[in-house]
C-alpha atoms as an extended CHARMM CRD file, in Angstrom:
* protein
*
       271  EXT
         1         1  MET       CA            -54.9640000000      -45.8230000000        6.1940000000  PROA      1               0.0000000000
         2         2  ARG       CA            -51.5670000000      -46.0570000000        3.8710000000  PROA      2               0.0000000000
         3         3  PRO       CA            -48.3020000000      -47.5560000000        5.8270000000  PROA      3               0.0000000000
         4         4  GLY       CA            -45.6830000000      -46.1160000000        6.1820000000  PROA      4               0.0000000000
         5         5  PRO       CA            -44.6870000000      -42.6150000000        7.7410000000  PROA      5               0.0000000000
         6         6  ALA       CA            -46.5340000000      -39.6170000000        7.6530000000  PROA      6               0.0000000000
         7         7  PRO       CA            -45.4360000000      -36.6630000000        5.0350000000  PROA      7               0.0000000000
         8         8  LEU       CA            -42.9910000000      -34.4500000000        5.6570000000  PROA      8               0.0000000000
         9         9  THR       CA            -44.6670000000      -30.7960000000        6.2140000000  PROA      9               0.0000000000
        10        10  ASP       CA            -44.0080000000      -27.8000000000        4.8600000000  PROA      10              0.0000000000
        11        11  THR       CA            -41.9910000000      -26.7850000000        7.3870000000  PROA      11              0.0000000000
        12        12  GLU       CA            -39.8660000000      -30.3830000000        7.8290000000  PROA      12              0.0000000000
        13        13  ARG       CA            -38.5260000000      -30.1210000000        3.9260000000  PROA      13              0.0000000000
        14        14  ALA       CA            -37.4310000000      -25.1520000000        4.8600000000  PROA      14              0.0000000000
        15        15  ALA       CA            -35.8760000000      -27.1280000000        7.1990000000  PROA      15              0.0000000000
        16        16  ILE       CA            -34.3640000000      -29.7040000000        6.2310000000  PROA      16              0.0000000000
        17        17  ALA       CA            -33.3640000000      -27.9220000000        2.5290000000  PROA      17              0.0000000000
        18        18  ALA       CA            -31.1850000000      -25.5390000000        5.6630000000  PROA      18              0.0000000000
        19        19  ARG       CA            -29.4460000000      -27.5270000000        6.8180000000  PROA      19              0.0000000000
        20        20  SER       CA            -28.2850000000      -29.1390000000        3.2530000000  PROA      20              0.0000000000
        21        21  VAL       CA            -27.3750000000      -25.8960000000        2.6250000000  PROA      21              0.0000000000
        22        22  PHE       CA            -24.4100000000      -26.2990000000        5.2710000000  PROA      22              0.0000000000
        23        23  ASP       CA            -23.4590000000      -29.7410000000        5.3690000000  PROA      23              0.0000000000
        24        24  VAL       CA            -22.9430000000      -29.3960000000        1.3890000000  PROA      24              0.0000000000
        25        25  THR       CA            -20.5930000000      -26.3400000000        2.6120000000  PROA      25              0.0000000000
        26        26  ALA       CA            -18.7440000000      -28.1590000000        4.5980000000  PROA      26              0.0000000000
        27        27  SER       CA            -17.3960000000      -30.9220000000        3.4470000000  PROA      27              0.0000000000
        28        28  LYS       CA            -17.1150000000      -29.2200000000       -0.0760000000  PROA      28              0.0000000000
        29        29  PRO       CA            -12.7700000000      -28.7370000000       -0.7380000000  PROA      29              0.0000000000
        30        30  ASP       CA            -11.8890000000      -25.0630000000       -0.6930000000  PROA      30              0.0000000000
        31        31  PRO       CA            -11.8930000000      -23.2280000000       -4.1990000000  PROA      31              0.0000000000
        32        32  ALA       CA             -9.0410000000      -22.6900000000       -6.5190000000  PROA      32              0.0000000000
        33        33  ARG       CA             -6.2310000000      -19.2950000000       -5.5510000000  PROA      33              0.0000000000
        34        34  PRO       CA             -8.1820000000      -17.2860000000       -7.5170000000  PROA      34              0.0000000000
        35        35  GLU       CA             -5.7090000000      -15.6310000000      -10.1820000000  PROA      35              0.0000000000
        36        36  PRO       CA             -3.9520000000      -12.5600000000       -9.1980000000  PROA      36              0.0000000000
        37        37  GLU       CA             -6.3500000000       -9.4430000000      -10.4660000000  PROA      37              0.0000000000
        38        38  THR       CA             -4.7640000000       -6.9230000000      -12.5860000000  PROA      38              0.0000000000
        39        39  VAL       CA             -4.6000000000       -2.7230000000      -10.3960000000  PROA      39              0.0000000000
        40        40  PRO       CA             -2.9670000000        0.2000000000      -10.2960000000  PROA      40              0.0000000000
        41        41  VAL       CA              0.9410000000       -0.2200000000       -9.5170000000  PROA      41              0.0000000000
        42        42  TYR       CA             -0.0420000000        1.9740000000       -5.6210000000  PROA      42              0.0000000000
        43        43  LEU       CA             -3.5060000000       -1.0240000000       -5.1570000000  PROA      43              0.0000000000
        44        44  ALA       CA             -0.8120000000       -3.4110000000       -6.1530000000  PROA      44              0.0000000000
        45        45  ASP       CA              0.6990000000       -5.6470000000       -3.0040000000  PROA      45              0.0000000000
        46        46  ALA       CA              3.0900000000       -5.4100000000       -1.0220000000  PROA      46              0.0000000000
        47        47  GLY       CA              5.5660000000       -8.6120000000       -2.2140000000  PROA      47              0.0000000000
        48        48  ASP       CA              8.0930000000       -9.0670000000       -0.7350000000  PROA      48              0.0000000000
        49        49  HSD       CA             10.4110000000       -6.1070000000        0.8050000000  PROA      49              0.0000000000
        50        50  ASP       CA             13.5280000000       -8.5570000000        2.2050000000  PROA      50              0.0000000000
        51        51  ALA       CA             14.0630000000       -9.8830000000       -0.6610000000  PROA      51              0.0000000000
        52        52  LEU       CA             13.5270000000       -6.8630000000       -3.0580000000  PROA      52              0.0000000000
        53        53  LEU       CA             16.5700000000       -5.1740000000       -0.7220000000  PROA      53              0.0000000000
        54        54  ASP       CA             18.2180000000       -8.4260000000       -1.2670000000  PROA      54              0.0000000000
        55        55  ALA       CA             17.9440000000       -8.3490000000       -4.7520000000  PROA      55              0.0000000000
        56        56  PHE       CA             19.0740000000       -5.0280000000       -5.3390000000  PROA      56              0.0000000000
        57        57  LEU       CA             21.3710000000       -4.8680000000       -2.9020000000  PROA      57              0.0000000000
        58        58  ASP       CA             22.3760000000       -8.5940000000       -5.2630000000  PROA      58              0.0000000000
        59        59  THR       CA             22.9760000000       -6.0770000000       -8.8010000000  PROA      59              0.0000000000
        60        60  HSD       CA             24.7270000000       -3.0760000000       -7.1950000000  PROA      60              0.0000000000
        61        61  ARG       CA             27.7310000000       -3.4840000000       -5.9080000000  PROA      61              0.0000000000
        62        62  GLU       CA             28.0770000000        0.2930000000       -5.0220000000  PROA      62              0.0000000000
        63        63  PHE       CA             25.7220000000       -0.7290000000       -2.2650000000  PROA      63              0.0000000000
        64        64  GLU       CA             26.7620000000       -2.3350000000        0.9910000000  PROA      64              0.0000000000
        65        65  LYS       CA             24.5950000000       -4.6210000000        3.4410000000  PROA      65              0.0000000000
        66        66  TRP       CA             25.3680000000       -3.4370000000        7.0040000000  PROA      66              0.0000000000
        67        67  ARG       CA             23.1340000000       -5.6770000000       10.1150000000  PROA      67              0.0000000000
        68        68  THR       CA             22.0710000000       -3.9750000000       13.3570000000  PROA      68              0.0000000000
        69        69  TRP       CA             22.5930000000       -6.1370000000       17.0620000000  PROA      69              0.0000000000
        70        70  SER       CA             19.4600000000       -6.4570000000       17.0050000000  PROA      70              0.0000000000
        71        71  ASP       CA             19.2240000000       -7.8560000000       13.5800000000  PROA      71              0.0000000000
        72        72  ASP       CA             16.2430000000       -6.1180000000       13.0380000000  PROA      72              0.0000000000
        73        73  THR       CA             17.2720000000       -3.5140000000       10.8920000000  PROA      73              0.0000000000
        74        74  THR       CA             19.6740000000       -3.4080000000        7.3390000000  PROA      74              0.0000000000
        75        75  HSD       CA             21.0140000000       -0.6580000000        6.7160000000  PROA      75              0.0000000000
        76        76  ALA       CA             22.5320000000       -0.2990000000        2.7850000000  PROA      76              0.0000000000
        77        77  ILE       CA             24.6830000000        2.4960000000        2.0800000000  PROA      77              0.0000000000
        78        78  HSD       CA             26.4830000000        3.4720000000       -0.8730000000  PROA      78              0.0000000000
        79        79  GLU       CA             30.5690000000        3.5180000000       -0.5530000000  PROA      79              0.0000000000
        80        80  SER       CA             30.1820000000        7.1420000000       -1.0640000000  PROA      80              0.0000000000
        81        81  GLN       CA             28.5610000000        7.4410000000        2.5460000000  PROA      81              0.0000000000
        82        82  THR       CA             25.9170000000       10.0180000000        0.9370000000  PROA      82              0.0000000000
        83        83  LEU       CA             23.0480000000        8.0510000000        1.1130000000  PROA      83              0.0000000000
        84        84  ARG       CA             22.1500000000        5.2500000000        3.5960000000  PROA      84              0.0000000000
        85        85  ILE       CA             18.8430000000        3.5120000000        3.0050000000  PROA      85              0.0000000000
        86        86  GLU       CA             17.6940000000        1.3610000000        6.2700000000  PROA      86              0.0000000000
        87        87  ARG       CA             14.8820000000       -1.2860000000        6.8610000000  PROA      87              0.0000000000
        88        88  VAL       CA             13.6310000000       -2.0660000000        9.4120000000  PROA      88              0.0000000000
        89        89  HSD       CA             12.1410000000       -6.5180000000        8.9020000000  PROA      89              0.0000000000
        90        90  GLU       CA              9.5790000000       -6.2780000000       11.1360000000  PROA      90              0.0000000000
        91        91  ALA       CA              7.4830000000       -3.3200000000       11.1550000000  PROA      91              0.0000000000
        92        92  PRO       CA              4.0980000000       -2.9360000000       10.9370000000  PROA      92              0.0000000000
        93        93  ALA       CA              2.0930000000       -2.6330000000        7.5370000000  PROA      93              0.0000000000
        94        94  HSD       CA              1.1150000000        1.3730000000        8.4430000000  PROA      94              0.0000000000
        95        95  GLU       CA              4.5780000000        2.3700000000       10.3370000000  PROA      95              0.0000000000
        96        96  THR       CA              7.3460000000        3.4520000000        9.3560000000  PROA      96              0.0000000000
        97        97  ALA       CA              9.7050000000       -0.0480000000        7.1170000000  PROA      97              0.0000000000
        98        98  TRP       CA             11.9280000000        2.4810000000        4.7540000000  PROA      98              0.0000000000
        99        99  THR       CA             13.7250000000        5.4850000000        5.0780000000  PROA      99              0.0000000000
       100       100  VAL       CA             16.7110000000        6.8930000000        2.8070000000  PROA      100             0.0000000000
       101       101  ALA       CA             18.3140000000        9.1660000000        3.7760000000  PROA      101             0.0000000000
       102       102  ALA       CA             21.1200000000       11.4630000000        2.1150000000  PROA      102             0.0000000000
       103       103  TYR       CA             24.6930000000       13.6730000000        2.3520000000  PROA      103             0.0000000000
       104       104  GLU       CA             25.8160000000       16.3650000000        1.4310000000  PROA      104             0.0000000000
       105       105  THR       CA             29.5230000000       14.7980000000        2.3390000000  PROA      105             0.0000000000
       106       106  PRO       CA             29.8360000000       12.0910000000        5.0240000000  PROA      106             0.0000000000
       107       107  VAL       CA             29.5170000000       14.1950000000        8.1200000000  PROA      107             0.0000000000
       108       108  SER       CA             26.9600000000       16.3160000000        7.1220000000  PROA      108             0.0000000000
       109       109  GLU       CA             24.0240000000       17.1620000000        8.1220000000  PROA      109             0.0000000000
       110       110  ARG       CA             21.1090000000       15.7640000000        5.9480000000  PROA      110             0.0000000000
       111       111  MET       CA             20.4290000000       17.2500000000        3.2910000000  PROA      111             0.0000000000
       112       112  TRP       CA             16.9900000000       14.9600000000        2.4900000000  PROA      112             0.0000000000
       113       113  VAL       CA             14.7800000000       11.7170000000        4.0500000000  PROA      113             0.0000000000
       114       114  LEU       CA             12.0280000000       10.0900000000        2.4650000000  PROA      114             0.0000000000
       115       115  SER       CA             10.3280000000        6.7290000000        4.8650000000  PROA      115             0.0000000000
       116       116  ALA       CA              7.5180000000        4.5470000000        3.1950000000  PROA      116             0.0000000000
       117       117  THR       CA              5.7060000000        2.3700000000        5.2220000000  PROA      117             0.0000000000
       118       118  GLY       CA              5.4600000000       -1.2720000000        5.7230000000  PROA      118             0.0000000000
       119       119  ALA       CA              2.4720000000       -1.8550000000        3.5210000000  PROA      119             0.0000000000
       120       120  THR       CA              3.9220000000        0.6190000000        0.1560000000  PROA      120             0.0000000000
       121       121  PRO       CA              3.5380000000       -2.1790000000       -2.6130000000  PROA      121             0.0000000000
       122       122  ALA       CA              6.4550000000       -3.9190000000       -3.9780000000  PROA      122             0.0000000000
       123       123  PRO       CA              6.5710000000       -2.0770000000       -7.3740000000  PROA      123             0.0000000000
       124       124  VAL       CA              7.2000000000        1.2480000000       -5.8140000000  PROA      124             0.0000000000
       125       125  LEU       CA              9.7570000000        0.8930000000       -4.0520000000  PROA      125             0.0000000000
       126       126  GLN       CA             11.5900000000       -0.2620000000       -6.7240000000  PROA      126             0.0000000000
       127       127  ASN       CA             11.5080000000        1.9680000000       -8.7820000000  PROA      127             0.0000000000
       128       128  LEU       CA             12.4440000000        3.6890000000       -6.0900000000  PROA      128             0.0000000000
       129       129  LEU       CA             15.6360000000        1.9850000000       -5.5260000000  PROA      129             0.0000000000
       130       130  LEU       CA             16.0620000000        1.2240000000       -9.2430000000  PROA      130             0.0000000000
       131       131  HSD       CA             15.9570000000        5.3780000000       -9.6490000000  PROA      131             0.0000000000
       132       132  LEU       CA             18.3100000000        6.4490000000       -6.2760000000  PROA      132             0.0000000000
       133       133  ALA       CA             21.2250000000        3.8490000000       -7.5090000000  PROA      133             0.0000000000
       134       134  ASP       CA             20.5080000000        4.7770000000      -11.5310000000  PROA      134             0.0000000000
       135       135  SER       CA             19.9920000000        8.7770000000      -11.4340000000  PROA      135             0.0000000000
       136       136  GLY       CA             22.0650000000        9.9230000000       -7.9660000000  PROA      136             0.0000000000
       137       137  TRP       CA             20.4030000000       12.1390000000       -5.4650000000  PROA      137             0.0000000000
       138       138  ASP       CA             22.3370000000       15.1570000000       -5.4890000000  PROA      138             0.0000000000
       139       139  THR       CA             19.8900000000       18.2490000000       -4.6120000000  PROA      139             0.0000000000
       140       140  ALA       CA             20.0810000000       21.8850000000       -4.4240000000  PROA      140             0.0000000000
       141       141  ILE       CA             19.5520000000       23.1410000000       -1.5800000000  PROA      141             0.0000000000
       142       142  GLY       CA             19.9110000000       26.7320000000       -0.5590000000  PROA      142             0.0000000000
       143       143  ALA       CA             16.9830000000       27.3000000000       -3.4940000000  PROA      143             0.0000000000
       144       144  PRO       CA             13.3710000000       27.0640000000       -2.0890000000  PROA      144             0.0000000000
       145       145  VAL       CA             10.7300000000       25.1590000000       -3.7630000000  PROA      145             0.0000000000
       146       146  ASN       CA              9.3860000000       26.9390000000       -6.4420000000  PROA      146             0.0000000000
       147       147  GLU       CA              5.8820000000       25.9040000000       -8.8510000000  PROA      147             0.0000000000
       148       148  LYS       CA              8.4600000000       25.3760000000      -11.2270000000  PROA      148             0.0000000000
       149       149  MET       CA              9.5630000000       22.1420000000       -9.2730000000  PROA      149             0.0000000000
       150       150  VAL       CA              6.1310000000       21.4010000000       -8.2580000000  PROA      150             0.0000000000
       151       151  THR       CA              5.0630000000       21.5510000000      -11.5560000000  PROA      151             0.0000000000
       152       152  THR       CA              8.1450000000       19.1570000000      -13.0340000000  PROA      152             0.0000000000
       153       153  ALA       CA              7.4920000000       17.1840000000       -9.6930000000  PROA      153             0.0000000000
       154       154  THR       CA              3.3120000000       15.9280000000      -10.4250000000  PROA      154             0.0000000000
       155       155  GLN       CA              3.5210000000       16.5430000000      -14.5320000000  PROA      155             0.0000000000
       156       156  PRO       CA              2.8110000000       12.8690000000      -14.4090000000  PROA      156             0.0000000000
       157       157  LEU       CA             -0.2510000000       13.3090000000      -12.7540000000  PROA      157             0.0000000000
       158       158  PRO       CA             -2.8570000000       15.2930000000      -14.3440000000  PROA      158             0.0000000000
       159       159  ASN       CA             -1.5100000000       14.5700000000      -17.7630000000  PROA      159             0.0000000000
       160       160  ALA       CA             -3.4290000000       10.8260000000      -16.8450000000  PROA      160             0.0000000000
       161       161  GLY       CA             -6.5930000000       12.8500000000      -15.1230000000  PROA      161             0.0000000000
       162       162  TRP       CA             -5.4680000000       12.7840000000      -11.7740000000  PROA      162             0.0000000000
       163       163  LYS       CA             -8.0050000000       15.8800000000       -9.3800000000  PROA      163             0.0000000000
       164       164  HSD       CA             -5.6110000000       19.0100000000       -8.8160000000  PROA      164             0.0000000000
       165       165  THR       CA             -7.5460000000       20.6970000000       -6.1150000000  PROA      165             0.0000000000
       166       166  VAL       CA             -5.8730000000       23.5480000000       -3.3740000000  PROA      166             0.0000000000
       167       167  ASP       CA             -6.9600000000       23.0640000000        0.4590000000  PROA      167             0.0000000000
       168       168  GLY       CA             -4.8480000000       26.8650000000        1.5970000000  PROA      168             0.0000000000
       169       169  ARG       CA             -1.5330000000       25.1530000000        2.6430000000  PROA      169             0.0000000000
       170       170  TRP       CA             -2.3030000000       21.5880000000        1.1940000000  PROA      170             0.0000000000
       171       171  ILE       CA             -2.0000000000       21.6620000000       -3.3820000000  PROA      171             0.0000000000
       172       172  ARG       CA             -3.1590000000       18.1040000000       -3.9210000000  PROA      172             0.0000000000
       173       173  TRP       CA             -3.6410000000       15.6850000000       -6.8430000000  PROA      173             0.0000000000
       174       174  THR       CA             -5.7680000000       12.2350000000       -6.7120000000  PROA      174             0.0000000000
       175       175  SER       CA             -6.3330000000        9.5240000000       -8.2320000000  PROA      175             0.0000000000
       176       176  PRO       CA             -9.3280000000        9.2340000000      -10.7760000000  PROA      176             0.0000000000
       177       177  GLY       CA            -10.9220000000        6.6490000000       -8.2150000000  PROA      177             0.0000000000
       178       178  GLY       CA             -9.8640000000        8.7080000000       -5.1390000000  PROA      178             0.0000000000
       179       179  ASP       CA             -8.1100000000        5.3340000000       -3.9570000000  PROA      179             0.0000000000
       180       180  ALA       CA             -4.9520000000        6.9470000000       -4.1060000000  PROA      180             0.0000000000
       181       181  GLY       CA             -3.1150000000       10.7850000000       -4.0250000000  PROA      181             0.0000000000
       182       182  VAL       CA             -0.6340000000       13.6020000000       -4.0460000000  PROA      182             0.0000000000
       183       183  GLN       CA             -0.3820000000       16.2230000000       -1.4260000000  PROA      183             0.0000000000
       184       184  PHE       CA              2.8010000000       18.9820000000       -1.4610000000  PROA      184             0.0000000000
       185       185  ASP       CA              2.1260000000       20.8050000000        2.1010000000  PROA      185             0.0000000000
       186       186  ALA       CA              2.9810000000       24.1450000000        1.0440000000  PROA      186             0.0000000000
       187       187  PHE       CA              4.3170000000       25.5220000000        4.8040000000  PROA      187             0.0000000000
       188       188  ALA       CA              6.6950000000       23.0440000000        5.6990000000  PROA      188             0.0000000000
       189       189  ALA       CA              8.1620000000       23.5280000000        2.3600000000  PROA      189             0.0000000000
       190       190  GLN       CA              9.1500000000       26.9980000000        3.7580000000  PROA      190             0.0000000000
       191       191  HSD       CA             11.2010000000       25.6880000000        6.1890000000  PROA      191             0.0000000000
       192       192  ALA       CA             13.3330000000       23.3480000000        4.0250000000  PROA      192             0.0000000000
       193       193  SER       CA             16.3420000000       22.9210000000        6.7290000000  PROA      193             0.0000000000
       194       194  GLN       CA             13.8730000000       21.2790000000        9.6590000000  PROA      194             0.0000000000
       195       195  ASN       CA             13.0910000000       18.2230000000        7.1980000000  PROA      195             0.0000000000
       196       196  LEU       CA              9.4670000000       18.9940000000        7.8990000000  PROA      196             0.0000000000
       197       197  ALA       CA              7.2600000000       15.7440000000        5.5200000000  PROA      197             0.0000000000
       198       198  THR       CA              6.7060000000       17.9650000000        3.1160000000  PROA      198             0.0000000000
       199       199  TRP       CA              5.4720000000       15.2100000000        0.2550000000  PROA      199             0.0000000000
       200       200  THR       CA              2.9140000000       12.8950000000        1.2630000000  PROA      200             0.0000000000
       201       201  ILE       CA              2.0450000000       10.1050000000       -0.9370000000  PROA      201             0.0000000000
       202       202  TRP       CA             -0.5310000000        7.5460000000       -0.4200000000  PROA      202             0.0000000000
       203       203  ALA       CA             -3.2400000000        4.4010000000       -0.9510000000  PROA      203             0.0000000000
       204       204  GLY       CA             -6.2390000000        4.3900000000        0.1640000000  PROA      204             0.0000000000
       205       205  PRO       CA             -9.2410000000        5.2250000000        1.7720000000  PROA      205             0.0000000000
       206       206  ASN       CA             -8.1230000000        8.5630000000        2.2140000000  PROA      206             0.0000000000
       207       207  PRO       CA             -4.9920000000       10.6380000000        3.7060000000  PROA      207             0.0000000000
       208       208  ASP       CA             -5.5620000000        9.8330000000        7.4320000000  PROA      208             0.0000000000
       209       209  ARG       CA             -5.6670000000        6.4670000000        6.6550000000  PROA      209             0.0000000000
       210       210  PRO       CA             -4.5310000000        5.1970000000        4.2170000000  PROA      210             0.0000000000
       211       211  THR       CA             -3.3050000000        1.4360000000        3.9360000000  PROA      211             0.0000000000
       212       212  TRP       CA              0.3350000000        2.9730000000        2.9630000000  PROA      212             0.0000000000
       213       213  ALA       CA              2.1800000000        5.9840000000        2.5690000000  PROA      213             0.0000000000
       214       214  ILE       CA              5.5040000000        7.9350000000        1.7710000000  PROA      214             0.0000000000
       215       215  THR       CA              6.6820000000       10.8200000000        2.8800000000  PROA      215             0.0000000000
       216       216  ALA       CA              9.5830000000       13.1180000000        1.3930000000  PROA      216             0.0000000000
       217       217  SER       CA             11.1810000000       16.4230000000        2.8380000000  PROA      217             0.0000000000
       218       218  PRO       CA             11.2800000000       18.9380000000        0.9040000000  PROA      218             0.0000000000
       219       219  HSD       CA             15.3210000000       19.4220000000       -0.5430000000  PROA      219             0.0000000000
       220       220  THR       CA             14.2270000000       15.3520000000       -2.1540000000  PROA      220             0.0000000000
       221       221  PRO       CA             14.6720000000       15.0470000000       -5.7110000000  PROA      221             0.0000000000
       222       222  ILE       CA             11.9420000000       16.5430000000       -8.1970000000  PROA      222             0.0000000000
       223       223  PRO       CA             13.6010000000       14.1200000000      -10.2410000000  PROA      223             0.0000000000
       224       224  LEU       CA             12.3780000000       11.4820000000       -8.3840000000  PROA      224             0.0000000000
       225       225  LEU       CA              9.9380000000       12.5890000000       -7.2470000000  PROA      225             0.0000000000
       226       226  ALA       CA              8.1170000000       12.5000000000      -10.7790000000  PROA      226             0.0000000000
       227       227  ASP       CA              9.6570000000        8.5880000000      -11.7920000000  PROA      227             0.0000000000
       228       228  LEU       CA              7.1850000000        7.6540000000       -8.3240000000  PROA      228             0.0000000000
       229       229  SER       CA              4.2570000000       10.2100000000       -9.7030000000  PROA      229             0.0000000000
       230       230  ALA       CA              4.8210000000        8.4180000000      -13.3100000000  PROA      230             0.0000000000
       231       231  THR       CA              4.9740000000        5.0080000000      -11.0800000000  PROA      231             0.0000000000
       232       232  LEU       CA              2.2550000000        5.8140000000      -10.0300000000  PROA      232             0.0000000000
       233       233  ALA       CA              0.4600000000        7.1980000000      -13.2210000000  PROA      233             0.0000000000
       234       234  GLN       CA              1.4420000000        4.9060000000      -15.5210000000  PROA      234             0.0000000000
       235       235  GLU       CA              2.3160000000        2.0910000000      -13.8780000000  PROA      235             0.0000000000
       236       236  THR       CA              0.0000000000       -1.1110000000      -13.1580000000  PROA      236             0.0000000000
       237       237  ASP       CA              0.4010000000       -4.3170000000      -10.9340000000  PROA      237             0.0000000000
       238       238  THR       CA             -0.7410000000       -7.2670000000       -9.5440000000  PROA      238             0.0000000000
       239       239  ARG       CA             -3.2590000000       -7.8560000000       -6.3070000000  PROA      239             0.0000000000
       240       240  GLN       CA             -4.3800000000      -11.0410000000       -4.7800000000  PROA      240             0.0000000000
       241       241  THR       CA             -8.5260000000      -11.3920000000       -4.1860000000  PROA      241             0.0000000000
       242       242  GLN       CA             -8.6950000000      -10.9890000000       -0.5580000000  PROA      242             0.0000000000
       243       243  PRO       CA             -9.5220000000      -15.4280000000        0.4730000000  PROA      243             0.0000000000
       244       244  GLY       CA            -12.7570000000      -16.0260000000        1.7860000000  PROA      244             0.0000000000
       245       245  ARG       CA            -13.8680000000      -13.2850000000       -0.2110000000  PROA      245             0.0000000000
       246       246  GLU       CA            -15.7670000000      -15.8660000000       -2.9880000000  PROA      246             0.0000000000
       247       247  HSD       CA            -16.4000000000      -18.7030000000       -0.4550000000  PROA      247             0.0000000000
       248       248  LYS       CA            -18.4890000000      -16.2500000000        1.4170000000  PROA      248             0.0000000000
       249       249  THR       CA            -20.6350000000      -14.5130000000       -1.7300000000  PROA      249             0.0000000000
       250       250  ARG       CA            -22.0770000000      -18.3060000000       -2.7140000000  PROA      250             0.0000000000
       251       251  LEU       CA            -23.6400000000      -19.5910000000        1.0390000000  PROA      251             0.0000000000
       252       252  ALA       CA            -24.4000000000      -16.2730000000        0.7850000000  PROA      252             0.0000000000
       253       253  ALA       CA            -26.5280000000      -17.1780000000       -2.1490000000  PROA      253             0.0000000000
       254       254  SER       CA            -27.2390000000      -20.4360000000       -1.2320000000  PROA      254             0.0000000000
       255       255  LEU       CA            -29.2390000000      -19.0960000000        1.7120000000  PROA      255             0.0000000000
       256       256  SER       CA            -30.4420000000      -16.1200000000       -0.0690000000  PROA      256             0.0000000000
       257       257  ALA       CA            -32.4830000000      -19.5690000000       -2.3740000000  PROA      257             0.0000000000
       258       258  VAL       CA            -33.5530000000      -21.7080000000        0.9540000000  PROA      258             0.0000000000
       259       259  PRO       CA            -37.1760000000      -20.9930000000        2.0140000000  PROA      259             0.0000000000
       260       260  ALA       CA            -37.4500000000      -19.3470000000        4.9740000000  PROA      260             0.0000000000
       261       261  VAL       CA            -38.6230000000      -21.3590000000        8.5280000000  PROA      261             0.0000000000
       262       262  THR       CA            -41.4390000000      -20.8000000000       10.0410000000  PROA      262             0.0000000000
       263       263  ALA       CA            -42.6830000000      -21.8330000000       13.5040000000  PROA      263             0.0000000000
       264       264  SER       CA            -46.4720000000      -23.0930000000       12.4900000000  PROA      264             0.0000000000
       265       265  ARG       CA            -49.2470000000      -23.3650000000       15.1280000000  PROA      265             0.0000000000
       266       266  PRO       CA            -51.5320000000      -25.3720000000       15.5290000000  PROA      266             0.0000000000
       267       267  ALA       CA            -55.2830000000      -24.9460000000       14.6370000000  PROA      267             0.0000000000
       268       268  SER       CA            -57.4030000000      -23.8690000000       18.0410000000  PROA      268             0.0000000000
       269       269  ARG       CA            -60.4010000000      -26.2100000000       18.9070000000  PROA      269             0.0000000000
       270       270  SER       CA            -63.4330000000      -25.9380000000       18.8030000000  PROA      270             0.0000000000
       271       271  ARG       CA            -65.9090000000      -26.3730000000       22.2670000000  PROA      271             0.0000000000
């Protein structure tokens, strides 16, 4: 006989250890925000598109800002009235948030049109806007898209190790990691007057379920497309680590270190 409570069993000690993991995890303050990681520009954060447009308009006075009656959309119109940029402020990540349209004259039909979804990385959009302001948007709408033009528009991609494939009407260039690509639709290019989506630039799991995408019609200026290709192939930017990812990893590691609690069955007594 000895005074005091009976010593803990193995099962009781394992249960106490399991509870202590949750107690410590719950009481520990949230970890400091992790530093952004450097990634290829096509994997960068979307950033603040509205701030991007405001900064562009502040430095390029040749574009005038127009608001629609509902304030859901802002238009940036060049003083020549032949280039118009539409920004839909509350567009979901996978829907069109930007539309750029160029015209031969203020009252003519579109020469070309380009659109971008809401999750498009801000650095990609910034380079696009700067190209429009600095290099123009004129294009030869009478000439069909030929092999030389396609090669010029995409030359930075194979130079950076992107994989080139041909699948029927589709010509594709895919990043080394398979998480981004540029696609040319030869069939749509043959119907240039319809302004079909001939070029598709995307990043994400695959072209059918992209995180973001840019589409462009056949007569989109080749220098503009080549500039976008160079941006994808050569530039990097930052991305924030997903919140909670490290916390979940630590919790899983702690739980794996706790011995499994198994129910014990009392020993049978002989009669």
